[in-house]
Coordinates of C-alpha atoms in Angstrom, one line a residue:
M282 CA 14.4 -25.7 -19.5
E283 CA 17.2 -25.7 -17.0
T284 CA 19.6 -28.5 -17.6
I285 CA 21.7 -30.0 -14.8
T286 CA 25.1 -31.3 -15.5
N287 CA 27.0 -33.8 -13.4
G288 CA 30.2 -31.8 -13.6
S289 CA 32.2 -30.4 -10.8
S290 CA 31.1 -26.8 -11.5
H291 CA 27.5 -27.5 -10.4
A292 CA 28.6 -29.3 -7.3
N293 CA 30.9 -26.4 -6.5
G294 CA 28.1 -23.9 -7.0
I295 CA 25.9 -25.7 -4.5
A296 CA 28.7 -26.0 -2.0
N297 CA 29.5 -22.3 -2.3
E298 CA 25.9 -21.4 -1.7
K299 CA 25.7 -23.6 1.3
A300 CA 29.0 -22.4 2.7
K301 CA 27.7 -18.8 2.3
H302 CA 24.9 -19.6 4.8
K303 CA 26.8 -22.0 7.1
D304 CA 26.9 -19.4 9.9
L305 CA 23.1 -19.2 9.8
E306 CA 22.5 -22.9 9.8
L307 CA 24.8 -23.4 12.8
N308 CA 23.7 -20.4 14.9
P309 CA 20.1 -20.4 16.1
I310 CA 18.3 -17.2 17.0
P311 CA 19.1 -16.5 20.6
S312 CA 15.7 -15.0 21.5
A313 CA 13.0 -17.4 22.7
H314 CA 10.1 -15.1 21.5
L315 CA 10.2 -16.6 18.0
I316 CA 9.9 -20.2 19.2
N317 CA 6.6 -21.8 18.1
D318 CA 5.2 -23.8 21.0
I319 CA 1.5 -23.1 20.1
V320 CA 0.8 -24.4 16.5
Q321 CA 1.7 -28.1 16.1
S322 CA 0.0 -28.5 12.7
F323 CA -1.8 -26.5 10.0
G324 CA -4.1 -28.2 7.5
W325 CA -6.9 -27.7 5.0
R326 CA -9.6 -30.1 4.1
G327 CA -12.0 -30.0 1.1
V328 CA -11.3 -26.4 0.3
N329 CA -13.3 -25.1 -2.7
V330 CA -13.3 -21.6 -4.2
T331 CA -15.8 -20.6 -6.9
V332 CA -16.5 -17.3 -8.7
K333 CA -19.3 -16.2 -11.1
D334 CA -18.3 -15.7 -14.7
R335 CA -19.1 -12.1 -15.6
S336 CA -20.2 -13.0 -19.2
T337 CA -22.0 -16.3 -18.7
K338 CA -23.0 -15.8 -15.1
Q339 CA -22.1 -19.5 -14.5
L340 CA -20.0 -20.6 -11.5
L341 CA -16.4 -21.2 -12.2
S342 CA -14.3 -23.4 -9.9
I343 CA -10.8 -21.9 -9.3
L344 CA -9.9 -24.3 -6.5
T345 CA -11.4 -27.8 -6.1
N346 CA -11.2 -30.1 -3.1
A347 CA -7.8 -29.1 -1.9
N348 CA -6.3 -31.0 1.0
G349 CA -3.0 -30.6 2.8
L350 CA -1.3 -30.9 6.2
V351 CA 1.9 -29.2 7.4
Q352 CA 3.7 -29.9 10.7
A353 CA 5.5 -27.4 12.8
G354 CA 9.1 -26.7 11.5
E355 CA 8.2 -27.5 7.9
L356 CA 8.6 -25.4 4.8
I357 CA 6.1 -26.1 2.1
A358 CA 6.0 -24.9 -1.5
I359 CA 2.8 -24.3 -3.4
M360 CA 3.7 -24.7 -7.0
G361 CA 1.9 -24.6 -10.3
P362 CA 1.7 -22.9 -13.7
S363 CA 0.2 -19.4 -14.0
G364 CA -3.5 -19.5 -13.2
S365 CA -3.3 -22.8 -11.4
G366 CA -4.6 -21.4 -8.1
K367 CA -1.4 -20.9 -6.1
T368 CA -2.2 -17.4 -4.8
T369 CA -5.9 -18.3 -4.4
L370 CA -5.0 -21.2 -2.1
L371 CA -2.5 -19.1 -0.2
N372 CA -5.0 -16.3 0.3
T373 CA -7.7 -18.8 1.4
L374 CA -5.4 -20.5 3.9
S375 CA -4.5 -17.1 5.4
H376 CA -8.2 -16.0 5.6
R377 CA -7.7 -13.4 3.0
V378 CA -10.1 -12.7 0.2
A379 CA -9.4 -15.4 -2.4
A380 CA -10.7 -13.5 -5.3
A381 CA -13.2 -10.7 -6.0
G382 CA -16.7 -12.1 -5.5
A383 CA -15.4 -15.5 -4.6
T384 CA -17.3 -18.1 -2.5
T385 CA -15.2 -20.3 -0.3
C386 CA -16.0 -23.5 1.6
G387 CA -13.9 -26.1 3.4
D388 CA -12.1 -26.4 6.7
I389 CA -8.9 -24.5 7.6
L390 CA -7.5 -26.3 10.6
T391 CA -4.9 -25.2 13.2
N392 CA -4.0 -28.0 15.6
G393 CA -7.1 -29.7 14.2
Q394 CA -9.4 -26.8 15.1
S395 CA -11.3 -24.5 12.9
I396 CA -10.3 -21.0 14.1
G397 CA -11.6 -17.6 13.0
W398 CA -9.6 -15.0 11.1
Q399 CA -9.0 -13.0 14.2
Q400 CA -7.1 -15.8 15.9
L401 CA -5.2 -16.7 12.8
R402 CA -4.2 -13.1 12.3
H403 CA -2.6 -13.1 15.7
L404 CA -0.8 -16.4 15.0
S405 CA 0.4 -15.6 11.4
A406 CA 2.0 -13.1 9.1
Y407 CA 1.7 -12.7 5.4
V408 CA 4.5 -11.4 3.2
E409 CA 3.3 -9.9 -0.1
Q410 CA 4.8 -10.6 -3.5
E411 CA 5.3 -6.9 -4.1
D412 CA 7.6 -5.2 -1.6
A413 CA 5.4 -2.6 0.2
L414 CA 8.3 -1.1 2.1
I415 CA 8.9 2.6 2.8
G416 CA 11.9 3.5 0.8
S417 CA 13.2 6.3 3.0
L418 CA 13.4 4.2 6.1
T419 CA 16.5 2.3 7.1
V420 CA 16.4 -1.4 7.6
R421 CA 16.4 -1.2 11.3
E422 CA 13.7 1.5 11.4
T423 CA 11.5 -0.6 9.1
M424 CA 11.7 -3.6 11.5
D425 CA 11.4 -1.4 14.6
F426 CA 8.2 0.3 13.4
A427 CA 6.7 -3.1 12.5
A428 CA 7.5 -4.3 16.0
R429 CA 6.0 -1.1 17.6
L430 CA 2.8 -1.6 15.7
A431 CA 2.5 -5.2 16.7
L432 CA 4.0 -5.8 20.1
P433 CA 2.0 -4.9 23.3
P434 CA 3.1 -2.1 25.5
S435 CA 4.3 -4.6 28.1
I436 CA 7.3 -5.2 25.8
S437 CA 10.0 -2.7 26.8
K438 CA 11.9 -0.6 24.2
K439 CA 15.1 -2.5 25.2
E440 CA 13.5 -5.9 24.6
R441 CA 11.9 -4.7 21.4
L442 CA 15.2 -3.4 19.9
G443 CA 16.8 -6.6 21.1
R444 CA 14.4 -8.7 19.0
V445 CA 15.0 -6.4 16.0
D446 CA 18.8 -6.8 16.3
D447 CA 18.5 -10.6 16.7
L448 CA 16.6 -10.8 13.5
L449 CA 19.0 -8.5 11.7
S450 CA 21.8 -10.8 12.7
S451 CA 19.9 -13.9 11.7
F452 CA 19.1 -12.6 8.3
G453 CA 22.6 -11.4 7.7
M454 CA 21.6 -7.7 7.5
V455 CA 23.6 -6.2 10.4
G456 CA 25.8 -4.4 7.8
Q457 CA 22.8 -2.9 6.2
A458 CA 21.0 -1.9 9.4
H459 CA 21.4 1.8 8.7
T460 CA 21.0 1.6 5.0
I461 CA 17.7 3.0 3.6
V462 CA 15.4 0.6 1.7
G463 CA 15.8 2.8 -1.4
T464 CA 13.7 5.4 -3.3
P465 CA 13.5 6.3 -7.0
I466 CA 16.0 9.0 -6.3
K467 CA 18.3 7.3 -3.9
K468 CA 19.5 3.7 -4.1
G469 CA 19.3 1.4 -1.2
L470 CA 19.0 -2.4 -0.8
S471 CA 19.3 -5.0 -3.5
G472 CA 16.4 -7.1 -4.6
G473 CA 17.4 -10.1 -2.4
Q474 CA 18.0 -7.9 0.6
K475 CA 14.5 -6.3 0.2
K476 CA 13.0 -9.8 0.1
R477 CA 14.8 -10.7 3.3
L478 CA 13.8 -7.5 5.0
G479 CA 10.1 -8.1 4.0
V480 CA 10.2 -11.5 5.8
A481 CA 12.2 -10.2 8.8
S482 CA 9.8 -7.3 9.3
R483 CA 7.0 -9.8 9.6
L484 CA 8.9 -12.2 11.8
V485 CA 9.5 -9.4 14.3
T486 CA 5.8 -9.6 15.1
D487 CA 6.3 -13.1 16.4
P488 CA 4.1 -15.2 14.0
K489 CA 3.9 -19.0 14.3
I490 CA 2.8 -19.4 10.7
L491 CA 4.4 -17.5 7.9
F492 CA 2.6 -17.1 4.5
L493 CA 4.8 -16.0 1.6
D494 CA 3.5 -15.0 -1.8
E495 CA 6.2 -15.8 -4.3
P496 CA 9.2 -14.7 -2.2
T497 CA 11.7 -15.2 -5.0
S498 CA 9.9 -13.3 -7.8
G499 CA 12.2 -11.0 -9.6
L500 CA 15.4 -12.7 -8.2
D501 CA 17.9 -14.8 -10.0
S502 CA 18.6 -18.4 -9.0
A503 CA 21.4 -17.5 -6.6
L504 CA 19.4 -14.9 -4.7
S505 CA 16.3 -17.1 -4.7
Y506 CA 18.4 -19.8 -3.0
E507 CA 19.7 -17.3 -0.5
V508 CA 16.3 -16.0 0.5
I509 CA 14.7 -19.5 0.8
N510 CA 17.7 -20.8 2.7
Y511 CA 17.4 -18.0 5.2
I512 CA 13.7 -18.6 5.6
K513 CA 14.1 -22.4 6.0
A514 CA 16.9 -22.1 8.6
I515 CA 14.9 -19.7 10.8
G516 CA 11.8 -21.8 10.4
K517 CA 13.6 -24.9 11.5
K518 CA 15.4 -23.3 14.4
N519 CA 12.1 -21.8 15.7
N520 CA 9.7 -24.6 14.8
L521 CA 7.7 -22.3 12.5
I522 CA 5.3 -23.3 9.8
V523 CA 6.2 -21.6 6.5
I524 CA 3.9 -21.8 3.5
A525 CA 5.1 -20.2 0.3
S526 CA 3.7 -20.0 -3.2
I527 CA 6.6 -20.2 -5.7
H528 CA 6.7 -20.2 -9.5
Q529 CA 9.8 -21.9 -10.8
P530 CA 12.6 -22.6 -8.4
S531 CA 16.0 -23.8 -9.4
T532 CA 17.0 -27.3 -8.5
T533 CA 19.0 -26.2 -5.4
T534 CA 16.1 -24.1 -4.2
F535 CA 13.5 -26.8 -4.9
E536 CA 15.5 -29.2 -2.7
L537 CA 15.2 -26.9 0.3
F538 CA 11.4 -27.5 0.7
D539 CA 10.1 -30.1 3.0
R540 CA 6.8 -30.5 1.2
L541 CA 5.5 -29.8 -2.3
C542 CA 1.9 -28.9 -3.1
L543 CA 1.5 -29.1 -6.9
L544 CA -1.6 -27.5 -8.5
S545 CA -3.0 -27.4 -12.0
K546 CA -6.3 -25.8 -13.0
G547 CA -7.2 -25.4 -9.3
K548 CA -6.8 -29.1 -8.5
S549 CA -4.2 -31.0 -6.6
C550 CA -1.6 -33.0 -8.6
Y551 CA 0.7 -34.0 -5.8
F552 CA 1.3 -33.3 -2.1
G553 CA 4.4 -34.7 -0.3
P554 CA 8.2 -34.5 -0.2
P555 CA 9.6 -32.9 -3.3
M556 CA 12.2 -35.6 -3.8
A557 CA 9.5 -38.3 -3.8
A558 CA 7.7 -36.5 -6.7
R559 CA 10.1 -38.1 -9.2
Q560 CA 9.2 -41.6 -8.3
Y561 CA 5.5 -40.8 -8.0
F562 CA 5.2 -39.4 -11.5
S563 CA 7.5 -42.1 -12.8
D564 CA 5.0 -44.6 -11.6
L565 CA 2.3 -42.8 -13.5
G566 CA 4.3 -43.1 -16.7
Y567 CA 5.9 -39.7 -16.7
E568 CA 9.6 -40.5 -16.4
M569 CA 11.6 -37.5 -15.3
P570 CA 15.1 -37.2 -16.9
L571 CA 17.9 -37.1 -14.4
E572 CA 19.6 -34.1 -16.0
I573 CA 16.4 -31.9 -15.9
N574 CA 15.4 -29.5 -13.1
P575 CA 12.6 -31.4 -11.4
A576 CA 10.6 -28.2 -10.7
E577 CA 10.7 -27.1 -14.3
Y578 CA 9.8 -30.6 -15.6
L579 CA 6.8 -30.9 -13.3
L580 CA 5.5 -27.4 -14.3
D581 CA 5.8 -28.3 -17.9
L582 CA 4.1 -31.6 -17.3
I583 CA 1.0 -30.0 -15.7
N584 CA 0.9 -26.8 -17.8
T585 CA -2.2 -26.8 -20.0
E586 CA -0.6 -24.4 -22.5
I587 CA 2.4 -26.7 -23.3
V588 CA 1.4 -29.3 -26.0
R589 CA 3.7 -32.2 -26.8
E590 CA 3.5 -33.8 -30.2
G591 CA 0.8 -36.5 -30.3
D592 CA -0.3 -35.6 -26.8
D593 CA -3.8 -34.6 -25.5
V594 CA -3.1 -32.0 -22.9
N595 CA -6.5 -32.1 -21.3
A596 CA -6.4 -35.9 -21.1
R597 CA -3.0 -35.8 -19.5
I598 CA -4.0 -33.2 -16.9
E599 CA -7.2 -35.1 -16.1
H600 CA -5.2 -38.3 -15.8
I601 CA -2.8 -36.7 -13.3
H602 CA -5.7 -35.2 -11.3
D603 CA -7.6 -38.5 -11.1
A604 CA -4.5 -40.5 -10.3
W605 CA -3.7 -38.2 -7.3
E606 CA -7.3 -38.2 -6.1
N607 CA -7.3 -42.0 -5.9
S608 CA -3.7 -42.4 -4.7
P609 CA -2.6 -43.9 -1.3
E610 CA -0.8 -40.6 -0.6
A611 CA -4.0 -38.5 -1.0
R612 CA -5.8 -41.0 1.3
D613 CA -3.1 -40.7 3.8
I614 CA -3.4 -36.9 3.9
K615 CA -7.2 -37.2 4.5
S616 CA -6.5 -39.8 7.2
D617 CA -3.9 -37.5 8.9
L618 CA -6.4 -34.6 8.8
E619 CA -9.1 -36.8 10.5
T620 CA -6.5 -37.8 13.1
A621 CA -5.6 -34.2 13.8
I622 CA -9.3 -33.3 14.3
A623 CA -9.8 -36.3 16.6
H624 CA -6.7 -35.4 18.6
S625 CA -8.0 -31.8 19.0
K626 CA -11.1 -33.2 20.7
D627 CA -9.3 -35.5 23.1
P628 CA -7.9 -33.7 26.2
K629 CA -5.0 -36.2 26.4
T630 CA -3.7 -35.5 22.9
A631 CA -5.1 -32.0 22.1
G632 CA -2.6 -29.2 21.6
P633 CA -3.1 -25.6 23.0
D634 CA -6.7 -24.5 22.7
I635 CA -6.2 -21.5 20.3
I636 CA -9.8 -20.5 20.3
K637 CA -9.7 -19.7 24.1
M638 CA -6.3 -17.9 23.9
K639 CA -6.1 -14.2 24.6
F640 CA -3.5 -12.4 22.5
A641 CA -1.9 -9.2 23.6
H642 CA -1.6 -6.4 21.0
Q643 CA -0.6 -2.7 20.7
N644 CA -2.8 -0.1 22.4
A645 CA -5.2 1.5 19.9
F646 CA -4.2 5.0 21.0
I647 CA -0.5 4.3 20.4
V648 CA -0.9 3.1 16.8
P649 CA -1.6 6.5 15.2
L650 CA 1.3 8.0 17.1
V651 CA 3.6 5.3 15.7
L652 CA 2.3 5.9 12.2
L653 CA 2.7 9.6 12.7
H654 CA 6.3 9.1 13.8
R655 CA 7.1 7.0 10.8
A656 CA 5.4 9.5 8.4
W657 CA 7.4 12.3 10.0
I658 CA 10.7 10.5 9.2
K659 CA 9.5 9.8 5.7
S660 CA 8.4 13.4 5.1
Y661 CA 11.8 15.0 5.7
R662 CA 13.9 12.2 4.1
D663 CA 11.8 11.5 1.0
V664 CA 11.9 14.5 -1.3
V665 CA 9.0 13.0 -3.3
A666 CA 6.7 13.4 -0.4
Y667 CA 7.1 17.2 0.3
G668 CA 10.5 18.3 -0.9
I669 CA 9.7 18.4 -4.6
R670 CA 6.4 20.1 -3.8
I671 CA 8.1 22.8 -1.8
V672 CA 10.4 23.5 -4.7
M673 CA 7.5 23.5 -7.2
Y674 CA 5.4 25.9 -5.1
L675 CA 8.4 28.2 -4.6
G676 CA 9.0 28.2 -8.4
L677 CA 5.3 29.0 -8.9
A678 CA 5.4 31.8 -6.4
I679 CA 8.4 33.4 -8.2
L680 CA 6.6 32.9 -11.6
M681 CA 3.3 34.4 -10.3
G682 CA 5.1 37.2 -8.5
T683 CA 7.2 38.3 -11.4
V684 CA 4.4 38.0 -14.0
F685 CA 2.1 40.1 -11.8
L686 CA 5.0 42.3 -10.7
R687 CA 4.3 45.4 -8.6
L688 CA 0.7 45.9 -9.6
K689 CA -0.6 49.5 -9.1
T690 CA -3.8 50.8 -7.6
N691 CA -5.2 52.2 -10.8
Q692 CA -8.3 50.6 -12.4
T693 CA -6.3 49.0 -15.2
D694 CA -4.6 46.7 -12.7
I695 CA -7.9 45.6 -11.0
Q696 CA -8.3 42.7 -13.4
P697 CA -4.6 41.6 -13.1
F698 CA -5.1 41.6 -9.3
I699 CA -8.2 39.3 -9.8
N700 CA -6.2 37.1 -12.2
A701 CA -3.3 36.8 -9.8
I702 CA -5.7 35.7 -7.0
F703 CA -7.5 33.2 -9.2
F704 CA -4.5 31.6 -10.9
G705 CA -2.4 31.6 -7.7
S706 CA -4.9 29.6 -5.7
A707 CA -6.0 27.4 -8.6
F708 CA -2.5 26.5 -9.5
M709 CA -1.7 25.7 -5.9
S710 CA -4.7 23.3 -5.9
F711 CA -3.8 21.8 -9.2
M712 CA -0.2 21.1 -8.3
A713 CA -1.3 19.0 -5.3
I714 CA -1.3 16.0 -7.7
A715 CA 2.4 15.8 -7.0
Y716 CA 1.3 14.1 -3.7
V717 CA -0.2 11.1 -5.5
P718 CA 3.0 8.9 -5.7
A719 CA 3.8 9.5 -2.0
F720 CA 0.3 8.7 -0.9
L721 CA 0.1 5.5 -3.0
E722 CA 3.3 4.3 -1.4
D723 CA 1.8 4.9 2.1
R724 CA -1.4 3.3 1.0
A725 CA 0.3 0.1 -0.2
T726 CA 2.1 -0.1 3.1
F727 CA -1.2 0.4 5.0
V728 CA -2.9 -2.4 3.0
K729 CA -0.1 -4.8 3.8
E730 CA -0.1 -3.9 7.5
R731 CA -3.9 -4.0 7.9
A732 CA -4.0 -7.5 6.4
N733 CA -1.5 -8.5 9.1
G734 CA -3.6 -6.8 11.8
L735 CA -1.1 -4.1 12.6
C736 CA -3.2 -1.0 12.0
G737 CA -6.7 0.1 10.9
P738 CA -8.0 2.7 8.5
L739 CA -8.8 5.2 11.3
A740 CA -5.3 5.3 12.6
F741 CA -3.9 5.6 9.1
T742 CA -6.3 8.4 8.2
I743 CA -5.4 10.4 11.3
A744 CA -1.7 10.0 10.9
N745 CA -1.8 10.8 7.2
F746 CA -3.8 14.0 7.8
L747 CA -1.7 15.3 10.7
I748 CA 1.6 14.8 9.1
G749 CA 0.7 17.1 6.2
I750 CA -0.4 20.1 8.3
P751 CA 3.0 21.6 9.2
Y752 CA 4.4 21.1 5.7
L753 CA 1.3 22.6 4.0
F754 CA 1.4 25.6 6.4
F755 CA 5.1 26.1 5.6
I756 CA 4.3 26.0 1.8
A757 CA 1.5 28.5 2.3
I758 CA 3.8 30.9 4.2
L759 CA 6.6 30.5 1.6
F760 CA 4.3 31.1 -1.4
S761 CA 2.7 34.0 0.2
V762 CA 5.9 35.8 1.3
V763 CA 7.1 35.6 -2.3
E764 CA 4.0 36.4 -4.4
Y765 CA 2.1 38.6 -2.0
F766 CA 4.8 41.3 -1.8
L767 CA 6.1 40.9 -5.3
S768 CA 2.6 41.5 -6.7
N769 CA 1.9 44.4 -4.3
F770 CA -1.2 43.0 -2.6
Q771 CA -2.6 45.0 0.3
P772 CA 0.4 45.9 2.5
N773 CA -1.3 45.1 5.7
F774 CA -0.2 42.3 8.2
S775 CA -3.7 41.2 9.1
A776 CA -4.6 41.0 5.3
F777 CA -1.4 39.1 4.7
M778 CA -2.3 36.5 7.4
M779 CA -5.8 36.2 6.0
W780 CA -4.2 35.5 2.6
V781 CA -2.0 32.8 4.2
M782 CA -5.1 31.2 6.0
W783 CA -7.0 30.9 2.7
L784 CA -4.0 29.5 0.9
F785 CA -3.5 27.0 3.7
L786 CA -7.1 25.8 3.6
D787 CA -6.8 25.6 -0.2
L788 CA -3.8 23.3 0.1
V789 CA -5.3 21.1 2.9
A790 CA -8.5 20.7 0.8
A791 CA -6.5 19.9 -2.4
E792 CA -4.5 17.3 -0.6
S793 CA -7.6 15.8 1.0
L794 CA -9.1 15.5 -2.5
I795 CA -5.9 13.7 -3.6
V796 CA -6.2 11.3 -0.7
L797 CA -9.8 10.5 -1.6
V798 CA -9.2 10.0 -5.3
S799 CA -6.1 7.9 -4.7
S800 CA -7.9 5.8 -2.2
I801 CA -10.7 5.0 -4.8
F802 CA -8.2 4.6 -7.7
P803 CA -4.9 3.3 -6.3
V804 CA -3.2 3.4 -9.7
F805 CA -0.8 6.2 -10.4
V806 CA -2.0 7.2 -13.9
V807 CA -5.7 6.9 -13.0
S808 CA -5.3 8.9 -9.8
L809 CA -3.4 11.6 -11.7
A810 CA -6.1 11.8 -14.4
V811 CA -9.1 11.8 -12.1
A812 CA -7.5 14.4 -9.7
A813 CA -6.6 16.6 -12.6
F814 CA -10.1 16.4 -14.0
A815 CA -11.6 17.2 -10.5
N816 CA -9.4 20.2 -10.1
G817 CA -10.2 21.4 -13.6
L818 CA -13.9 21.1 -12.8
W819 CA -13.6 23.2 -9.6
M820 CA -11.7 25.8 -11.6
C821 CA -14.5 26.1 -14.1
V822 CA -17.3 26.6 -11.6
D823 CA -15.6 28.6 -8.9
G824 CA -17.0 32.0 -10.1
F825 CA -14.0 33.4 -12.0
L826 CA -14.2 32.0 -15.5
V827 CA -18.0 32.2 -15.5
P828 CA -19.5 34.7 -13.0
M829 CA -22.1 33.4 -10.6
A830 CA -24.8 35.4 -12.3
T831 CA -24.1 33.7 -15.6
L832 CA -23.4 30.1 -14.3
N833 CA -26.4 27.9 -15.2
V834 CA -28.5 26.3 -12.5
F835 CA -27.1 22.8 -12.8
W836 CA -23.5 23.7 -12.3
K837 CA -24.2 26.3 -9.7
Y838 CA -26.3 24.1 -7.4
V839 CA -24.7 20.8 -8.0
F840 CA -21.0 21.7 -8.0
H841 CA -20.4 25.4 -7.2
Y842 CA -21.5 25.2 -3.6
I843 CA -19.3 22.2 -2.8
D844 CA -16.3 23.7 -4.7
Y845 CA -13.5 24.4 -2.2
Q846 CA -11.7 26.6 -4.8
A847 CA -14.8 28.9 -5.0
Y848 CA -14.7 29.7 -1.3
V849 CA -10.9 30.3 -1.4
F850 CA -11.3 32.6 -4.4
Q851 CA -14.1 34.7 -2.9
G852 CA -12.4 34.7 0.5
M853 CA -9.1 36.0 -1.0
L854 CA -11.0 38.5 -3.2
V855 CA -12.9 39.9 -0.2
N856 CA -9.6 40.1 1.7
E857 CA -7.9 42.1 -1.0
F858 CA -10.7 44.4 -2.1
Q859 CA -12.9 45.2 0.9
S860 CA -10.7 48.0 2.1
R861 CA -8.8 49.1 -1.0
V862 CA -9.4 52.0 -3.2
F863 CA -8.4 52.3 -6.9
D864 CA -7.9 55.3 -9.2
C865 CA -10.2 55.8 -12.1
A866 CA -8.9 57.0 -15.6
G867 CA -9.2 60.6 -16.5
D868 CA -9.1 63.8 -14.4
A869 CA -11.3 66.4 -12.8
Q870 CA -11.2 68.7 -15.8
T871 CA -12.0 66.1 -18.5
G872 CA -14.0 63.8 -16.3
Y873 CA -13.4 60.5 -14.7
Q874 CA -14.1 57.1 -16.4
C875 CA -14.5 54.5 -13.7
M876 CA -14.8 50.8 -14.7
Y877 CA -16.8 50.0 -11.5
P878 CA -19.3 52.7 -10.3
S879 CA -19.1 53.4 -6.6
D880 CA -19.8 56.2 -4.1
L881 CA -16.3 57.6 -4.8
S882 CA -16.7 57.9 -8.6
S883 CA -17.2 61.7 -8.3
V884 CA -13.7 62.0 -7.0
G885 CA -12.1 59.6 -9.4
K886 CA -11.9 56.6 -7.1
I887 CA -13.3 53.1 -7.1
R888 CA -14.1 51.6 -3.8
G889 CA -13.0 47.9 -3.6
T890 CA -16.4 46.8 -2.4
A891 CA -17.8 47.8 -5.8
I892 CA -15.6 45.2 -7.4
L893 CA -17.0 42.6 -5.0
E894 CA -20.5 43.6 -5.8
A895 CA -19.8 42.9 -9.5
F896 CA -18.9 39.3 -8.5
N897 CA -22.0 39.2 -6.2
Y898 CA -19.7 38.7 -3.2
H899 CA -20.5 40.1 0.2
T900 CA -18.3 41.0 3.1
G901 CA -18.7 39.7 6.6
L902 CA -19.2 36.1 5.5
E903 CA -15.6 35.0 5.9
S904 CA -16.3 32.9 9.1
E905 CA -19.1 31.1 7.3
W906 CA -16.8 30.3 4.3
V907 CA -14.1 29.1 6.6
G908 CA -16.6 26.8 8.3
I909 CA -17.7 25.4 4.9
M910 CA -14.0 24.9 3.9
I911 CA -13.4 22.9 7.1
G912 CA -16.5 20.9 6.4
I913 CA -15.3 20.1 2.8
I914 CA -11.9 19.0 4.1
F915 CA -13.6 16.9 6.8
G916 CA -15.9 15.4 4.2
Y917 CA -13.0 14.5 1.9
R918 CA -11.2 12.8 4.7
V919 CA -14.2 10.9 6.0
L920 CA -15.0 9.7 2.5
G921 CA -11.4 8.6 2.1
Y922 CA -11.6 6.8 5.4
L923 CA -14.8 5.0 4.3
V924 CA -13.2 4.0 1.0
L925 CA -10.3 2.4 3.0
V926 CA -12.8 0.6 5.2
I927 CA -14.8 -0.7 2.2
K928 CA -11.9 -1.6 -0.1
K929 CA -10.1 -4.2 2.0
N930 CA -7.9 -5.3 -0.9

């Protein structure tokens, strides 16, 4: 437990922290766009959240009869032990899904009115606990792209960039404006700077209510104070309502909040000024020592897992719950909520009618272009996205080209030619799993932005698909130039371009499969395992390891005909063998021994079409196979889109 001394060192520490932010406290943000002149109050009345227990099938209450009211310009902390319902309450207030399968009831009131999630989304912004920032973008770019996704076309570029620069100045990040956020390979911002950027990138969208999920998680006490101090100063200057869940703030951070909502086991224990909590709990018989961090003392007091000697934990928590429910302070909150509702119905006292308001937003046709621009910047800066893959594929091309080096046109090299085609295309597909981490980062950013109403799954799917096309085509060309000529495939330009086309379709299909799998399983290890299994399955049924004539009915009709690798393999096989001729063993005197019988066997030759007949492949079907490949790619992308639509969290 944090102990507070009365010595000069502690006083000096607080003074130093406040001096560090003196410039922020004295200088309001010059732009008027952030000023909240719409939302006067935000409250919740009788909020209950229940879920069904999976084992007993009984209803479990995770939030019970929660009430609260926040005025414009106030910063409120939702505090409680782990599992107390902090995040559930925050998600419920912001009209997010409180929990999987949860049932929610109660009133969420803005200016005393119950408004829908669409209106609240336009008025508010939510900052996730985990930073879903794109590491390869600079600070200024991160904020500018957030503004471009949110602000209507009527806002000029000059005005938009002006707002971005104003917020950079207000959050003390002018010096880091051109610093990248940071990637696993290249360092960027510190933890505290990332937290500030996360908040700033949401404020650039002009919210009037700001929801923060544990904005100080992972930070030490000094950085936590810094982040909350920035947020409070900006909230005060612009009359914003800021609601933050927080776990265990230091004393100096605790004192920054205007109101404290204390929860335990999903029930309210206290709601009011943080500094008044000491007296309130003292009156209940829980004397708070002066030298103890009040936040830590309160959390220990209402934590069901902390047992004091001779103390009944459940009885203590129940006593605190009952005392609050029957307290004058709790009755005052209910009365204030009723007053707010009554005022909203009286034309003389009602604030702005939010329900009838029309909110401007970005053009739906512009959003995919903004996402595409951002993805383009990421693609050439972040080596994880495509840089590493280009090097991997180049290495594979050199490996394949040198292993199958300068194959000849005699019958002993027919099988190596077939092997080179199969393993080259199969390995290209398999190595697409390197795209998993880059897509998961993009998906995390998308989830955050969709929750804040900045973009939808269609725009994200379109941008994600288009940005990969030039890189995958470049990889196909690079791989082909190296392996094709090293291995001595058919020295014909049209045959070479057909090879490139099949390889390109192979890569696009493989990446589309990765997008689908990673959308369903947005966990790195799981996505990796499932994608590897899927590609292994396609390798097994594509017609090389087990010929079509041997493959049993189930695998043939259930999987083979939807296997994109099968069409790539047979397309490349036809491209290579349909117009080539190979030499048989032996000579005219001793006789020819031909591995594949053909009409040229009598002259010691094997026509390439005889090899295709052995695989039961026919020429002239390439256009049909290309169409099927495009259909498979389209199917993967549509399914990936539907997964994003269905999985909103």
